[in-house]
PDB file of C-alpha atoms in Angstrom:
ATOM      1  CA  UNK A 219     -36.818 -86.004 127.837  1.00  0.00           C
ATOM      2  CA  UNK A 220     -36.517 -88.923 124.936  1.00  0.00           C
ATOM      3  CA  UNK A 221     -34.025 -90.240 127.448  1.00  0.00           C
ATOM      4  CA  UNK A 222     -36.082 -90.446 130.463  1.00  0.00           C
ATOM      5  CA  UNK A 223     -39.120 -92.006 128.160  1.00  0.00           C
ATOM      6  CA  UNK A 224     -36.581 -94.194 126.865  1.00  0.00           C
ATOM      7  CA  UNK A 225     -35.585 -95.445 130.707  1.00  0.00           C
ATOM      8  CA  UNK A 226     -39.094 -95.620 131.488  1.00  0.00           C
ATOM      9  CA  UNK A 227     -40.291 -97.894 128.804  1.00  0.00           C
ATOM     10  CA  UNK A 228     -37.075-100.419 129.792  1.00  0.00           C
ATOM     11  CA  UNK A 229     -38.412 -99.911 133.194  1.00  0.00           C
ATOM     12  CA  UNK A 230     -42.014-100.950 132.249  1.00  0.00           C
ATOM     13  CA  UNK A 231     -41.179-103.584 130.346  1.00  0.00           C
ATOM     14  CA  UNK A 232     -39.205-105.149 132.796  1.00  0.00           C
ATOM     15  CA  UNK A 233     -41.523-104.733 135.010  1.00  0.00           C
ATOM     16  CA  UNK A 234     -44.230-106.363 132.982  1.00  0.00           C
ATOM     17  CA  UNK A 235     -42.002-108.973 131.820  1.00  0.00           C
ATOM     18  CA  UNK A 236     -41.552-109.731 136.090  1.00  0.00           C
ATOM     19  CA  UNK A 237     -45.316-109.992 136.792  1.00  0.00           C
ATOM     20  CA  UNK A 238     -46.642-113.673 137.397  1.00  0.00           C
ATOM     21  CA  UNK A 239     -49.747-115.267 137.270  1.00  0.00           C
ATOM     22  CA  UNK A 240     -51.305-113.167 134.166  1.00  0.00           C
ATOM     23  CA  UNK A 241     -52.719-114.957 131.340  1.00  0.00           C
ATOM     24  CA  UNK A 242     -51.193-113.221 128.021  1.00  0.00           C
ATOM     25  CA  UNK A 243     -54.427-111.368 127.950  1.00  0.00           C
ATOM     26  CA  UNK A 244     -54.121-109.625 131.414  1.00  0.00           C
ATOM     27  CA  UNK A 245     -50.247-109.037 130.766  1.00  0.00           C
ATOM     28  CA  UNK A 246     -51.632-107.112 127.296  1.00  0.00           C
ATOM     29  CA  UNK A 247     -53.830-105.032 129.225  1.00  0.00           C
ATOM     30  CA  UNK A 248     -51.436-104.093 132.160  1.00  0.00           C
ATOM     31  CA  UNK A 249     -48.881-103.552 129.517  1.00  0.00           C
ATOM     32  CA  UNK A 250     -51.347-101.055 128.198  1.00  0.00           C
ATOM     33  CA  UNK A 251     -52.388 -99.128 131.625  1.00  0.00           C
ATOM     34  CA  UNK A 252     -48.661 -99.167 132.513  1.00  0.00           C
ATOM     35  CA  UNK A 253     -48.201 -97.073 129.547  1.00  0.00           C
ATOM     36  CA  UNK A 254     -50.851 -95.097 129.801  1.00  0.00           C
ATOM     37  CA  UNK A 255     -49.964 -94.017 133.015  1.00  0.00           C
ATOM     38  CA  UNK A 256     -46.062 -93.252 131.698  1.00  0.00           C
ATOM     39  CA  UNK A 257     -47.795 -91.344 129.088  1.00  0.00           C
ATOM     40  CA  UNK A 258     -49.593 -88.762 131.740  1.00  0.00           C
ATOM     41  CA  UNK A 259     -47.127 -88.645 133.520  1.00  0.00           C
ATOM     42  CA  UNK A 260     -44.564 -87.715 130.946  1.00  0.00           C
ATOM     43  CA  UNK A 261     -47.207 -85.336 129.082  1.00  0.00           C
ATOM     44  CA  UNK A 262     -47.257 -87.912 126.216  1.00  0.00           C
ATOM     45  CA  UNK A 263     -50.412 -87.093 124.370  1.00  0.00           C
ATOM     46  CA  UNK A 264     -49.481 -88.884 121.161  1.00  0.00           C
ATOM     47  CA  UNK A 265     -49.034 -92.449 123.484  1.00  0.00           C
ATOM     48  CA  UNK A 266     -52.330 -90.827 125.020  1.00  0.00           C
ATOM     49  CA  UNK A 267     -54.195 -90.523 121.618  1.00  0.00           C
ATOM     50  CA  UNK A 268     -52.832 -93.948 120.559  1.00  0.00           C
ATOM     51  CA  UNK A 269     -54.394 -95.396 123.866  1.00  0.00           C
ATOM     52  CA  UNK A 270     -57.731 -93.598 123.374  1.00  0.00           C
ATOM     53  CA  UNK A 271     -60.408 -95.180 121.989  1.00  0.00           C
ATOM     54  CA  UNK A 272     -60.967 -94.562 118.358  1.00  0.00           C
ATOM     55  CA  UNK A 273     -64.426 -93.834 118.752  1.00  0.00           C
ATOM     56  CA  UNK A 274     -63.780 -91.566 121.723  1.00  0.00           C
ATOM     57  CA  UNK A 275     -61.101 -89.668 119.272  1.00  0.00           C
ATOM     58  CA  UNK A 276     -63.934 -89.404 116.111  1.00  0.00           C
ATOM     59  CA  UNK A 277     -66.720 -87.511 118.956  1.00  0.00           C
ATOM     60  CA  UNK A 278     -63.537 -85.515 119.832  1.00  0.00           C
ATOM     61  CA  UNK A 279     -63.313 -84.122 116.447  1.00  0.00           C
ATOM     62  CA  UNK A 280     -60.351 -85.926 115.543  1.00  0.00           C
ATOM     63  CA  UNK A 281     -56.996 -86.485 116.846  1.00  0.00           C
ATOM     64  CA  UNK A 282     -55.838 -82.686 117.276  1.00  0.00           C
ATOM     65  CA  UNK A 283     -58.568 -81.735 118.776  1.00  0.00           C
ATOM     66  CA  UNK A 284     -58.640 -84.934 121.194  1.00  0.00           C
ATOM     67  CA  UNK A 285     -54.614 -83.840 121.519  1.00  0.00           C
ATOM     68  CA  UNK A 286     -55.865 -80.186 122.269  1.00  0.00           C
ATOM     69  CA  UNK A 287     -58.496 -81.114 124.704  1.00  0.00           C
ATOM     70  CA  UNK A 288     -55.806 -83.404 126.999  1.00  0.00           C
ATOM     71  CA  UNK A 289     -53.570 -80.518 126.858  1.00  0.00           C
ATOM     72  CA  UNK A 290     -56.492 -78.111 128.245  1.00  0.00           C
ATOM     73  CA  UNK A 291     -57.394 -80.938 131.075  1.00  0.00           C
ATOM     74  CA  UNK A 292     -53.209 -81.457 131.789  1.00  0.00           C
ATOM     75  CA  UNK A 293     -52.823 -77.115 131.651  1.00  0.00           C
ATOM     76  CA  UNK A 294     -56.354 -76.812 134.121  1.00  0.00           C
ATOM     77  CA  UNK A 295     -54.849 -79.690 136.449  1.00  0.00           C
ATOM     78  CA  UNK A 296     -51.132 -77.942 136.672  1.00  0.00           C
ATOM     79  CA  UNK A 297     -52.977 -74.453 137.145  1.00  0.00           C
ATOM     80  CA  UNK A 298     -54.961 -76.084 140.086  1.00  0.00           C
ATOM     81  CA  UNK A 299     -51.596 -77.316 141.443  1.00  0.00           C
ATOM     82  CA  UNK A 300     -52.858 -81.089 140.623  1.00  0.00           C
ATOM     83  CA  UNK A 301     -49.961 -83.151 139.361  1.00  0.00           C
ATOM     84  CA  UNK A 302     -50.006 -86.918 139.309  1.00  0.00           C
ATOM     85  CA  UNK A 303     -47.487 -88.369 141.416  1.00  0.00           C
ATOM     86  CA  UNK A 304     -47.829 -92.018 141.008  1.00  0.00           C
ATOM     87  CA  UNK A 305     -50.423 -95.117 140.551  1.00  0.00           C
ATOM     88  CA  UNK A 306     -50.392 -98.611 141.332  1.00  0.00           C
ATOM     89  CA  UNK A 307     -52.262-101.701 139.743  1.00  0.00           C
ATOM     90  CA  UNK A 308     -54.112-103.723 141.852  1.00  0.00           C
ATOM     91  CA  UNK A 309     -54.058-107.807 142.428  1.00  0.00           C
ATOM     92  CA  UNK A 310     -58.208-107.784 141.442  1.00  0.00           C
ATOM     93  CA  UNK A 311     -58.614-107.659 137.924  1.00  0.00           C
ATOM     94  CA  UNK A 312     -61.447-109.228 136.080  1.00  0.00           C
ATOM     95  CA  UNK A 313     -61.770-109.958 132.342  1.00  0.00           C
ATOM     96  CA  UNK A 314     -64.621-110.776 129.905  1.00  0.00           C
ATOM     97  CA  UNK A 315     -64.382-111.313 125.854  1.00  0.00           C
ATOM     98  CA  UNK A 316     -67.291-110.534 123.759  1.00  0.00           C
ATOM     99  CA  UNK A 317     -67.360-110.791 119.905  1.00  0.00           C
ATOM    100  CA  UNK A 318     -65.490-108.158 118.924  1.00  0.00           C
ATOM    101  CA  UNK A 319     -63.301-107.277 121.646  1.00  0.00           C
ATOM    102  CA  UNK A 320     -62.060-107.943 125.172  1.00  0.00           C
ATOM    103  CA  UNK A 321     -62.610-106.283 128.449  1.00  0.00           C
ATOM    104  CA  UNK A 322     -60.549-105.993 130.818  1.00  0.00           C
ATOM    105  CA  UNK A 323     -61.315-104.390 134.760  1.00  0.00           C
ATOM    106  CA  UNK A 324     -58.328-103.005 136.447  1.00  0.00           C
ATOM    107  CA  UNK A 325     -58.459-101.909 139.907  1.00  0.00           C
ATOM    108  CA  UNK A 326     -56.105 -98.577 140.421  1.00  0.00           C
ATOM    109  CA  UNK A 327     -54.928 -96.382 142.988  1.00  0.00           C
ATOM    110  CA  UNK A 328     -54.120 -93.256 142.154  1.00  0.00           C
ATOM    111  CA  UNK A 329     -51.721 -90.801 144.268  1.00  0.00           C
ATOM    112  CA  UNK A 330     -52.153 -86.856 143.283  1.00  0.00           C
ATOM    113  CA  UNK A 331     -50.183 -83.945 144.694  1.00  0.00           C
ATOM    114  CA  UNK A 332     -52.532 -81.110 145.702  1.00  0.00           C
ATOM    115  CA  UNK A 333     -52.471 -77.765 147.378  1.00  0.00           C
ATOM    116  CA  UNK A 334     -51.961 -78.860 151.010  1.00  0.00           C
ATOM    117  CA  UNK A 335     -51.467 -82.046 150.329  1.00  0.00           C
ATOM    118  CA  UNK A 336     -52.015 -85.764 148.606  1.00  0.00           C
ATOM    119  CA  UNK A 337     -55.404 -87.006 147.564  1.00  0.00           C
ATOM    120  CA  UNK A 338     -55.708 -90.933 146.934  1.00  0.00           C
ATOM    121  CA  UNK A 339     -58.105 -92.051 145.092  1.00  0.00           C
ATOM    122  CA  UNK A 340     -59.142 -96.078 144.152  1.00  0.00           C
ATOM    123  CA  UNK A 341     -60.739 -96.457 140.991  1.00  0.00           C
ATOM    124  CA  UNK A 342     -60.744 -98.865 137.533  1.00  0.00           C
ATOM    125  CA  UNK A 343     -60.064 -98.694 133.942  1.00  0.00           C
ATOM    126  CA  UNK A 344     -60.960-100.439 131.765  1.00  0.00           C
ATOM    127  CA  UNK A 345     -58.557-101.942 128.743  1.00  0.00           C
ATOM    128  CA  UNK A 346     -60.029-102.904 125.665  1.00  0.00           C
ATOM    129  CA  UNK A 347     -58.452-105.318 123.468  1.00  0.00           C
ATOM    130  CA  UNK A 348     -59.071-105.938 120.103  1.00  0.00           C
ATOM    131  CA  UNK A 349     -57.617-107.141 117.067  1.00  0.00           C
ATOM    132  CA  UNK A 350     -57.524-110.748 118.773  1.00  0.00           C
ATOM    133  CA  UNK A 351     -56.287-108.310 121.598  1.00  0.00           C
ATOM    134  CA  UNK A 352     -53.039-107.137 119.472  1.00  0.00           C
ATOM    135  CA  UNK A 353     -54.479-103.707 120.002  1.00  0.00           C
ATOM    136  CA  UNK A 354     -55.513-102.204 123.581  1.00  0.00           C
ATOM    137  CA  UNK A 355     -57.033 -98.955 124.598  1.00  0.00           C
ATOM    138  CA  UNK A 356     -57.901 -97.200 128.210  1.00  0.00           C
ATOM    139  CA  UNK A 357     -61.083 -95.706 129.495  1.00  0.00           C
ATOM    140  CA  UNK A 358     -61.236 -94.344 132.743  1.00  0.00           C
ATOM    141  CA  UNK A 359     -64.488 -94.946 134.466  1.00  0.00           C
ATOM    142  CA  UNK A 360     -64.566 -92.160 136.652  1.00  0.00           C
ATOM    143  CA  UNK A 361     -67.411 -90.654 135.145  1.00  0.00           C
ATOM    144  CA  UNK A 362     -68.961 -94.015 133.881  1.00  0.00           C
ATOM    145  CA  UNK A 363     -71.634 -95.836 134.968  1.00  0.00           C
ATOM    146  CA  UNK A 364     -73.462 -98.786 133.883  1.00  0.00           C
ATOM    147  CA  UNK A 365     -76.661 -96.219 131.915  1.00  0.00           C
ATOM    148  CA  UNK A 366     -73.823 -94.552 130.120  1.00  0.00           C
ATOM    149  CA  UNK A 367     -71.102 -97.145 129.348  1.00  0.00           C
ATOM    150  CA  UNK A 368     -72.137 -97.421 126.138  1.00  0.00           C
ATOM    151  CA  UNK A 369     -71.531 -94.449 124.517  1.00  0.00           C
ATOM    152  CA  UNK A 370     -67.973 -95.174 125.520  1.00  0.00           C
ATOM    153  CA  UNK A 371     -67.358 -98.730 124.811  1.00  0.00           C
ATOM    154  CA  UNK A 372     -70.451-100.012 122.408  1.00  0.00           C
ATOM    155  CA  UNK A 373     -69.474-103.511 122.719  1.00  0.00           C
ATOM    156  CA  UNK A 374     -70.079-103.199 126.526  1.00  0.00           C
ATOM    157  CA  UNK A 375     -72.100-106.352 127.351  1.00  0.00           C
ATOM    158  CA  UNK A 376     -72.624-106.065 131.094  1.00  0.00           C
ATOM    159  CA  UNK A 377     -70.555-109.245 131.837  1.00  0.00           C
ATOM    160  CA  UNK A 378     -68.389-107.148 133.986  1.00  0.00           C
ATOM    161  CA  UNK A 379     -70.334-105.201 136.760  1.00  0.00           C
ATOM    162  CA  UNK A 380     -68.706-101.607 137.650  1.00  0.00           C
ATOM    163  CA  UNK A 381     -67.709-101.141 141.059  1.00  0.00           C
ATOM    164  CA  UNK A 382     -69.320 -98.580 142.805  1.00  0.00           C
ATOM    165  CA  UNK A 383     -66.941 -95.693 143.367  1.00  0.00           C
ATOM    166  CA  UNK A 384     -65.005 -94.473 146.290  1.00  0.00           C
ATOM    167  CA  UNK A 385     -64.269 -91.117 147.642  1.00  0.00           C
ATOM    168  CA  UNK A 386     -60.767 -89.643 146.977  1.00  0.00           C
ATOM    169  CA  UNK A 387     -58.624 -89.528 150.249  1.00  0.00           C
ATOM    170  CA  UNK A 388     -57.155 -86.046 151.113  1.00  0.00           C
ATOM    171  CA  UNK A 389     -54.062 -86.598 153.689  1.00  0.00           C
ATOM    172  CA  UNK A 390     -53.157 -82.561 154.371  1.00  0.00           C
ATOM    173  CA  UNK A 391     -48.953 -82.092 154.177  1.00  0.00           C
ATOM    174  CA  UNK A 392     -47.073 -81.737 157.550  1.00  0.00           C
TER     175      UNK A 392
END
């Protein structure tokens, strides 16, 4: 397992390193969604905590029971038969900086293994950067909208409009 996380990583950073056109902000955040996506996949809930907002963490009840609660979701997805078969990072991503931290909008799509099938599903995070963007974190915006944002991220300033969402995809197995 350490070696395949170990081969991963290489892979990701060479990846990232290959990417043109991203300003060194951008590259931070895709750096950061790249391994938060390694992370679920590979059931890494300490890169998973480290990627989590702080705040998010603190209305958790702390980092165990932040790590607990991602192990219930991961253990309720597998029991469904849900298991996360890949992602890819769309060309559209939009950025905005406000005092304390920057924002970043990356367009995703997801590809999940279900019973019967795949469900695709096109959605954003969002990476926040702070620390003069040294530091990045991922929020899924599944469940976000622009009335609630701002329990998540509190230095939210509307700059960035959230897409509206899309339905998931099924495509039924052969």
């Amino acid at each position: 397992m350490r070696l395949t996380l170990h081969l991963l990583s290489i892979l990701i950073i060479s990846f990232s390193t290959n990417l043109l056109g991203y300003s060194q902000t951008e590259q931070g955040a895709l750096d950061a969604t790249e391994a938060y996506f390694t992370a679920k996949m590979c059931d890494d809930y300490e890169t998973l905590l480290n990627l989590t907002l702080p705040d998010l963490i603190e209305q958790a009840g702390g980092r165990e029971s932040m790590k607990a609660t991602l192990s219930k979701i991961h253990d309720n997805q597998r029991a469904k038969g849900i298991v996360l078969q890949g992602y890819k990072i769309k060309q559209d991503i939009e950025q905005a900086k406000t005092k304390l931290e920057t924002h970043v909008l990356i367009p995703i799509v997801t590809i999940s293994k279900v019973p019967g099938g795949t469900v695709t599903t096109e959605g954003h995070l969002i990476a926040v950067g702070s620390d003069e963007n040294s530091k990045w974190h991922i929020v899924e915006t599944s469940s976000l909208n622009e009335f609630n944002i701002h329990k998540v991220i509190a230095n939210w300033d509307n700059t960035i409009v959230l897409p509206y969402k899309k339905a998931p995809v099924f495509k039924e197995d052969k």
